[in-house]
Amino acid sequence: MSIAVEKSIREDVLAGKEEVIALRRHFHQYPEASLKEYETIKKIKEELTKLAIPYVAVGETGVLGTIEGNKPGKTILLRADIDALELEDRTGKEYQSKNPGLNHACGHDGHAAALLGAAKILKSRQADFSGKILLAFQPAEEIGAGACQFVDGGFVENVDRVFGIHLDSSVEVGKLVATPGPTNASCDIFKIEVEGFSSHVAQPDVGRDAALAAASIVVELQKIVAREVSPLDTVVVGIGVIKAGTRYNIVASHAEIEGTVRTFSHETRAFVLKRVEEIANQIAEAHRTKISNFSVYDAAGPLINEEESTELAQLVAADIVGAENVIKAHPKSLGADDFADFLSKAPGVYGRVGTRNLKNEDTQFGHHHEQFDIDEDGLAYATEYHVQYALRYLSE
């Protein structure tokens, strides 16, 4: 791509900067929970219609827009998640949430706005590129139920490359991230139900104590990480819920355990989940109880950036912010993101865009905090990252 074209893109990004900020603030004022993003997607459809970008619905609250180039070629999918969190907004800003108990405290409002800004620029250039650009506005990232709608619906079958970004309050504004390999962990949520039978606690030998069996299962599960996985392989087996019994003097007949497994590889993920189920059954049997239900909810796979895709992102990022402001080895996160579902269908990369202003404490709160906010200058970088990456990839 010529320097003249790159300069023109930068000019377009800056010209549309305030419009993108206004969109972000609109989404921030009207956040909606996962799978309930009805007004959010209605607004996105309105904006796509204004731009004469055709789209199809994906599920109830998702949309896939299409921008066709001047002739057939490769296909790239750009993704933005759009859901908010069940969390109060305590920013105190003029664009604070007007929906009580809901807050865009993870930056998805900015993701949607930046992709709409990129859509406008890409639409204006559809005569200049070959191929196809798909715009995925995805619901329910926070519960791992959105990306699968695109994948299971067959919308990613003929895609050659996928690209997404996440705003990041731990990264200084003006810096872009493109890290190869695993960057986010998988997230599987398991539930174990233990069945025993009741007796008076004064006659424990008559009953079969589901509470004791569950407690033993919780302890034994910790040994998977300690003794069955390499210390060099980062794994979490975490228990968040354990419930049992109905009264202090009754041996519990039923117990429930809920937890999560997080890993950075498909192989380790499969192994650990298998061992969780095996250990639960073995310990239950040792207590003469049984596992009446073992279930796993697949919220997200490990997010692994493909190397060639990441190299291109690093080159694009360097053109936007300068090579010295490109972070190529960002620390891995045990937080999950279902963009991994898109990466299971096509090679791609998930970049990050800094929104932390070192002179403004309001932009330094972590994601999922009631006072989370961004330096909105980051939105222009996010917009340009989408545009430059798509056009560079299609021109290769």
Coordinates of C-alpha atoms in Angstrom, one line a residue:
M1 CA 0.0 0.0 0.0
S2 CA 1.4 3.4 -1.0
I3 CA 2.3 6.1 1.5
A4 CA -0.3 8.3 -0.1
V5 CA -3.1 5.8 0.5
E6 CA -1.9 5.3 4.1
K7 CA -2.0 9.0 4.7
S8 CA -5.4 9.2 3.2
I9 CA -6.6 6.5 5.6
R10 CA -5.2 8.4 8.6
E11 CA -7.0 11.5 7.4
D12 CA -10.3 9.6 7.1
V13 CA -9.8 8.1 10.6
L14 CA -9.2 11.5 12.1
A15 CA -12.1 13.0 10.2
G16 CA -14.4 10.4 11.7
K17 CA -12.9 10.4 15.2
E18 CA -15.7 12.4 16.8
E19 CA -18.4 10.3 15.2
V20 CA -16.8 7.2 16.6
I21 CA -16.5 8.7 20.1
A22 CA -20.2 9.7 19.9
L23 CA -21.1 6.2 19.0
R24 CA -19.1 4.8 21.8
R25 CA -20.8 7.2 24.3
H26 CA -24.2 6.2 23.0
F27 CA -23.5 2.5 23.5
H28 CA -22.0 3.3 26.9
Q29 CA -25.2 5.0 28.0
Y30 CA -27.4 2.1 26.9
P31 CA -25.5 -1.1 27.9
E32 CA -27.3 -4.5 27.6
A33 CA -26.5 -7.9 29.1
S34 CA -25.3 -10.9 27.1
L35 CA -28.0 -12.2 24.6
K36 CA -30.2 -9.2 25.4
E37 CA -28.4 -6.6 23.2
Y38 CA -31.6 -5.8 21.3
E39 CA -31.3 -2.0 21.2
T40 CA -27.5 -2.2 20.7
I41 CA -27.9 -4.4 17.6
K42 CA -30.8 -2.2 16.4
K43 CA -28.5 0.8 16.5
I44 CA -25.7 -1.1 14.7
K45 CA -28.1 -2.2 11.9
E46 CA -29.2 1.5 11.5
E47 CA -25.6 2.5 11.1
L48 CA -24.9 -0.2 8.6
T49 CA -28.0 0.8 6.6
K50 CA -26.8 4.4 6.5
L51 CA -23.6 3.1 5.0
A52 CA -25.4 0.9 2.5
I53 CA -23.7 -2.1 3.9
P54 CA -25.9 -5.3 3.5
Y55 CA -26.1 -7.5 6.5
V56 CA -27.7 -10.7 7.8
A57 CA -28.8 -11.5 11.3
V58 CA -26.9 -14.0 13.4
G59 CA -29.0 -15.3 16.2
E60 CA -31.3 -12.7 17.8
T61 CA -28.7 -10.1 18.6
G62 CA -25.8 -10.6 16.2
V63 CA -25.1 -9.2 12.7
L64 CA -22.7 -10.0 9.9
G65 CA -22.2 -7.1 7.4
T66 CA -20.5 -7.6 4.0
I67 CA -18.4 -5.2 2.0
E68 CA -17.5 -6.5 -1.5
G69 CA -14.4 -5.4 -3.3
N70 CA -14.1 -4.6 -7.0
K71 CA -13.4 -8.3 -7.9
P72 CA -13.3 -11.7 -6.2
G73 CA -10.4 -12.4 -3.9
K74 CA -9.7 -13.4 -0.3
T75 CA -12.2 -13.0 2.6
I76 CA -11.3 -11.4 5.9
L77 CA -13.6 -11.2 8.9
L78 CA -13.4 -8.3 11.4
R79 CA -15.0 -8.8 14.8
A80 CA -16.4 -6.6 17.5
D81 CA -18.2 -7.9 20.6
I82 CA -21.1 -5.8 21.9
D83 CA -22.4 -7.0 25.3
A84 CA -22.0 -5.3 28.6
L85 CA -21.7 -6.5 32.2
E86 CA -24.2 -6.8 35.1
L87 CA -22.4 -4.1 37.1
E88 CA -23.1 -0.6 38.4
D89 CA -21.5 2.3 36.5
R90 CA -19.7 4.6 38.9
T91 CA -17.7 6.7 36.4
G92 CA -19.8 9.8 37.1
K93 CA -19.3 10.9 33.5
E94 CA -22.0 12.6 31.4
Y95 CA -22.2 9.4 29.3
Q96 CA -22.7 7.2 32.4
S97 CA -25.0 4.2 32.0
K98 CA -28.7 5.0 32.0
N99 CA -29.6 1.3 32.5
P100 CA -29.3 0.5 36.2
G101 CA -27.1 -2.4 37.1
L102 CA -25.5 -2.6 33.6
N103 CA -22.2 -1.2 32.5
H104 CA -19.8 -1.3 29.5
A105 CA -16.9 -2.0 31.9
C106 CA -14.9 -4.0 29.5
G107 CA -14.7 -1.7 26.5
H108 CA -17.1 -3.5 24.2
D109 CA -18.9 -0.2 23.5
G110 CA -15.6 1.0 22.0
H111 CA -15.2 -2.2 20.0
A112 CA -18.6 -1.7 18.4
A113 CA -18.0 2.0 17.7
A114 CA -14.5 1.4 16.3
L115 CA -15.6 -1.3 13.9
L116 CA -18.5 0.9 12.7
G117 CA -15.9 3.7 12.1
A118 CA -13.8 1.2 10.1
A119 CA -16.8 0.0 8.2
K120 CA -17.4 3.6 6.9
I121 CA -13.9 3.9 5.7
L122 CA -13.7 0.5 4.1
K123 CA -17.0 1.0 2.4
S124 CA -15.7 4.2 0.8
R125 CA -12.8 2.1 -0.6
Q126 CA -14.6 -0.9 -1.9
A127 CA -13.6 0.0 -5.4
D128 CA -9.9 -0.1 -4.4
F129 CA -9.6 -3.7 -3.1
S130 CA -10.3 -7.2 -4.3
G131 CA -12.1 -9.7 -2.1
K132 CA -14.6 -9.4 0.7
I133 CA -14.6 -7.9 4.2
L134 CA -17.1 -9.4 6.7
L135 CA -18.1 -7.3 9.8
A136 CA -19.1 -9.5 12.7
F137 CA -20.9 -7.6 15.5
Q138 CA -21.0 -10.4 18.1
P139 CA -23.2 -10.7 21.2
A140 CA -22.5 -12.6 24.5
E141 CA -18.8 -12.6 24.7
E142 CA -18.9 -12.3 28.4
I143 CA -20.7 -15.6 28.8
G144 CA -19.0 -17.4 25.9
A145 CA -22.2 -17.8 23.9
G146 CA -21.8 -15.4 21.0
A147 CA -18.9 -16.4 18.7
C148 CA -20.3 -20.0 18.5
Q149 CA -23.4 -18.5 16.9
F150 CA -21.3 -17.4 14.0
V151 CA -19.2 -20.6 13.8
D152 CA -22.0 -23.1 14.3
G153 CA -24.2 -21.1 11.8
G154 CA -21.6 -21.6 9.1
F155 CA -20.8 -17.9 8.7
V156 CA -17.0 -18.5 9.0
E157 CA -16.8 -21.4 6.7
N158 CA -15.2 -19.6 3.7
V159 CA -13.2 -17.0 5.6
D160 CA -9.4 -16.9 5.0
R161 CA -8.4 -14.6 7.9
V162 CA -9.9 -13.3 11.1
F163 CA -9.0 -10.2 13.0
G164 CA -10.2 -8.6 16.2
I165 CA -9.1 -6.1 18.8
H166 CA -9.6 -5.5 22.5
L167 CA -9.2 -2.2 24.2
D168 CA -6.8 -2.5 27.1
S169 CA -6.5 -0.2 30.1
S170 CA -3.2 -1.8 31.2
V171 CA -1.6 -0.6 27.9
E172 CA -0.7 3.1 27.4
V173 CA -2.7 4.9 24.7
G174 CA -0.7 5.2 21.5
K175 CA 0.6 1.6 21.8
L176 CA -0.7 -1.4 19.9
V177 CA -0.3 -5.1 20.8
A178 CA 0.3 -8.1 18.5
T179 CA 1.6 -11.1 20.3
P180 CA 2.1 -14.5 18.6
G181 CA 1.0 -17.8 20.1
P182 CA -1.3 -18.2 23.2
T183 CA -2.5 -15.0 24.6
N184 CA -5.7 -15.9 26.5
A185 CA -6.7 -19.1 28.3
S186 CA -9.5 -21.4 27.6
C187 CA -12.5 -21.3 29.9
D188 CA -14.5 -24.4 30.8
I189 CA -17.0 -24.3 33.6
F190 CA -17.7 -27.6 35.2
K191 CA -20.5 -28.7 37.6
I192 CA -20.3 -31.9 39.7
E193 CA -23.3 -33.2 41.7
V194 CA -22.6 -35.8 44.4
E195 CA -25.4 -38.1 45.7
G196 CA -25.3 -39.9 49.0
F197 CA -28.1 -40.5 51.4
S198 CA -29.2 -38.9 54.7
S199 CA -29.0 -40.0 58.3
H200 CA -28.8 -38.4 61.7
V201 CA -25.4 -37.0 62.3
A202 CA -25.4 -39.1 65.5
Q203 CA -25.4 -42.2 63.2
P204 CA -23.0 -41.2 60.4
D205 CA -22.3 -44.8 59.6
V206 CA -25.9 -45.2 58.5
G207 CA -25.7 -42.4 55.9
R208 CA -23.4 -41.7 53.0
D209 CA -22.0 -38.2 53.4
A210 CA -22.2 -36.2 50.2
A211 CA -20.7 -33.2 51.9
L212 CA -17.6 -35.0 52.9
A213 CA -17.2 -36.6 49.5
A214 CA -17.5 -33.2 47.8
A215 CA -14.9 -31.7 50.2
S216 CA -12.5 -34.5 49.3
I217 CA -13.1 -34.0 45.6
V218 CA -12.3 -30.3 45.9
V219 CA -9.0 -31.2 47.7
E220 CA -8.0 -33.9 45.3
L221 CA -8.7 -31.7 42.2
Q222 CA -5.9 -29.4 43.3
K223 CA -3.4 -32.1 42.8
I224 CA -4.0 -32.1 39.0
V225 CA -2.0 -28.9 38.7
A226 CA 0.4 -29.8 41.5
R227 CA 1.3 -33.3 40.3
E228 CA -0.1 -34.1 36.9
V229 CA 0.8 -31.1 34.7
S230 CA 4.2 -29.7 33.9
P231 CA 5.1 -26.7 36.1
L232 CA 6.0 -25.0 32.9
D233 CA 2.4 -25.4 31.6
T234 CA 0.1 -22.7 33.1
V235 CA -3.1 -24.3 34.3
V236 CA -5.9 -23.3 36.7
V237 CA -8.4 -25.7 38.3
G238 CA -10.5 -23.3 40.4
I239 CA -13.5 -24.1 42.6
G240 CA -16.0 -21.2 43.1
V241 CA -19.0 -23.0 44.6
I242 CA -19.5 -25.8 47.0
K243 CA -23.0 -26.5 48.5
A244 CA -24.3 -29.3 50.6
G245 CA -26.8 -30.2 53.2
T246 CA -30.0 -28.8 54.6
R247 CA -29.5 -28.9 58.4
Y248 CA -26.6 -29.1 60.9
N249 CA -27.7 -32.5 62.3
I250 CA -28.4 -34.3 59.0
V251 CA -25.8 -36.1 57.0
A252 CA -26.0 -34.4 53.6
S253 CA -27.5 -36.5 50.8
H254 CA -26.6 -34.1 48.0
A255 CA -23.7 -31.8 47.2
E256 CA -22.8 -29.5 44.3
I257 CA -19.4 -28.3 43.1
E258 CA -18.8 -25.6 40.5
G259 CA -15.5 -24.6 39.1
T260 CA -13.4 -23.7 36.1
V261 CA -10.5 -25.1 34.1
R262 CA -8.2 -22.7 32.3
T263 CA -5.3 -23.7 30.0
F264 CA -3.3 -22.3 27.1
S265 CA -3.3 -25.4 24.9
H266 CA -6.0 -27.7 23.4
E267 CA -4.1 -30.8 24.5
T268 CA -3.7 -29.7 28.2
R269 CA -7.3 -28.6 28.2
A270 CA -8.6 -32.0 27.1
F271 CA -6.3 -33.8 29.6
V272 CA -7.2 -31.7 32.6
L273 CA -11.0 -31.9 32.0
K274 CA -10.7 -35.7 31.6
R275 CA -8.8 -35.9 35.0
V276 CA -11.4 -33.7 36.7
E277 CA -14.2 -36.1 35.8
E278 CA -12.1 -39.2 36.6
I279 CA -11.0 -38.0 40.0
A280 CA -14.6 -36.9 40.9
N281 CA -15.9 -40.4 40.1
Q282 CA -13.1 -42.1 41.9
I283 CA -13.3 -40.1 45.1
A284 CA -17.1 -40.3 45.2
E285 CA -16.8 -44.1 44.9
A286 CA -14.3 -44.2 47.7
H287 CA -16.9 -42.5 49.9
R288 CA -19.6 -44.9 48.8
T289 CA -21.4 -42.0 47.1
K290 CA -21.8 -41.4 43.4
I291 CA -21.6 -38.6 40.8
S292 CA -25.2 -38.1 39.6
N293 CA -24.2 -35.4 37.1
F294 CA -21.0 -34.1 35.6
S295 CA -21.3 -31.3 33.0
V296 CA -18.9 -29.0 31.3
Y297 CA -19.8 -25.7 29.7
D298 CA -17.4 -24.7 26.9
A299 CA -17.2 -20.9 27.3
A300 CA -14.0 -20.5 25.2
G301 CA -11.1 -22.4 23.8
P302 CA -7.5 -21.2 24.3
L303 CA -6.9 -18.1 22.1
I304 CA -3.8 -18.8 20.0
N305 CA -2.7 -16.1 17.5
E306 CA -1.4 -17.6 14.3
E307 CA 2.2 -16.6 13.6
E308 CA 1.9 -15.2 10.0
S309 CA -1.3 -13.3 10.9
T310 CA 0.5 -11.8 13.9
E311 CA 3.5 -10.8 11.8
L312 CA 1.2 -8.8 9.5
A313 CA -0.5 -7.2 12.5
Q314 CA 2.9 -6.1 13.9
L315 CA 3.8 -4.5 10.5
V316 CA 0.4 -2.8 10.3
A317 CA 0.7 -1.6 13.9
A318 CA 4.2 -0.2 13.2
D319 CA 2.8 1.8 10.3
I320 CA 0.1 3.3 12.6
V321 CA 2.1 4.1 15.8
G322 CA 5.7 3.5 15.0
A323 CA 7.7 0.3 15.6
E324 CA 8.8 1.5 19.1
N325 CA 5.2 1.6 20.2
V326 CA 4.3 -2.0 19.1
I327 CA 4.2 -4.6 21.9
K328 CA 5.1 -8.0 20.5
A329 CA 5.3 -9.9 23.8
H330 CA 2.3 -8.9 25.9
P331 CA 1.9 -11.1 29.0
K332 CA -0.6 -13.9 28.7
S333 CA -4.0 -13.6 30.4
L334 CA -5.9 -16.4 32.2
G335 CA -9.0 -14.4 31.2
A336 CA -10.8 -16.0 28.3
D337 CA -12.3 -14.5 25.1
D338 CA -14.5 -16.4 22.7
F339 CA -12.7 -14.9 19.7
A340 CA -10.9 -18.2 20.0
D341 CA -13.9 -19.8 18.3
F342 CA -13.2 -17.7 15.2
L343 CA -9.5 -18.8 15.3
S344 CA -10.6 -22.4 15.4
K345 CA -12.0 -21.9 11.9
A346 CA -9.5 -19.6 10.2
P347 CA -6.0 -18.3 11.0
G348 CA -5.9 -14.9 12.5
V349 CA -4.8 -12.6 15.3
Y350 CA -6.4 -10.8 18.3
G351 CA -4.7 -7.5 18.9
R352 CA -4.9 -5.0 21.7
V353 CA -5.2 -1.3 21.7
G354 CA -4.0 0.8 24.6
T355 CA -6.5 3.1 26.4
R356 CA -4.5 4.0 29.5
N357 CA -3.6 7.7 29.9
L358 CA -0.8 8.0 32.5
K359 CA -2.0 11.5 33.3
N360 CA -5.6 10.6 33.8
E361 CA -6.5 8.2 36.7
D362 CA -10.0 7.7 35.3
T363 CA -8.5 5.5 32.5
Q364 CA -6.4 3.3 34.8
F365 CA -9.1 1.1 36.4
G366 CA -9.0 -2.5 35.4
H367 CA -11.6 -4.1 33.2
H368 CA -14.8 -5.2 35.0
H369 CA -14.4 -2.4 37.6
E370 CA -17.3 0.0 38.3
Q371 CA -15.2 3.0 37.3
F372 CA -13.6 1.5 34.2
D373 CA -13.3 4.1 31.5
I374 CA -11.0 4.7 28.5
D375 CA -8.9 7.4 26.9
E376 CA -11.1 7.9 23.8
D377 CA -8.0 8.7 21.7
G378 CA -7.6 4.9 21.6
L379 CA -10.7 4.6 19.5
A380 CA -8.9 6.2 16.5
Y381 CA -6.1 3.7 16.8
A382 CA -8.6 0.8 17.0
T383 CA -10.4 2.1 13.9
E384 CA -7.2 2.4 11.9
Y385 CA -5.9 -1.0 13.1
H386 CA -9.1 -2.6 11.6
V387 CA -8.8 -0.7 8.3
Q388 CA -5.1 -1.0 7.7
Y389 CA -5.1 -4.7 8.6
A390 CA -8.0 -5.6 6.3
L391 CA -6.7 -3.6 3.3
R392 CA -3.1 -4.8 3.8
Y393 CA -4.2 -8.5 4.0
L394 CA -6.4 -8.2 0.9
S395 CA -3.7 -6.5 -1.1
E396 CA -1.1 -9.3 -0.5

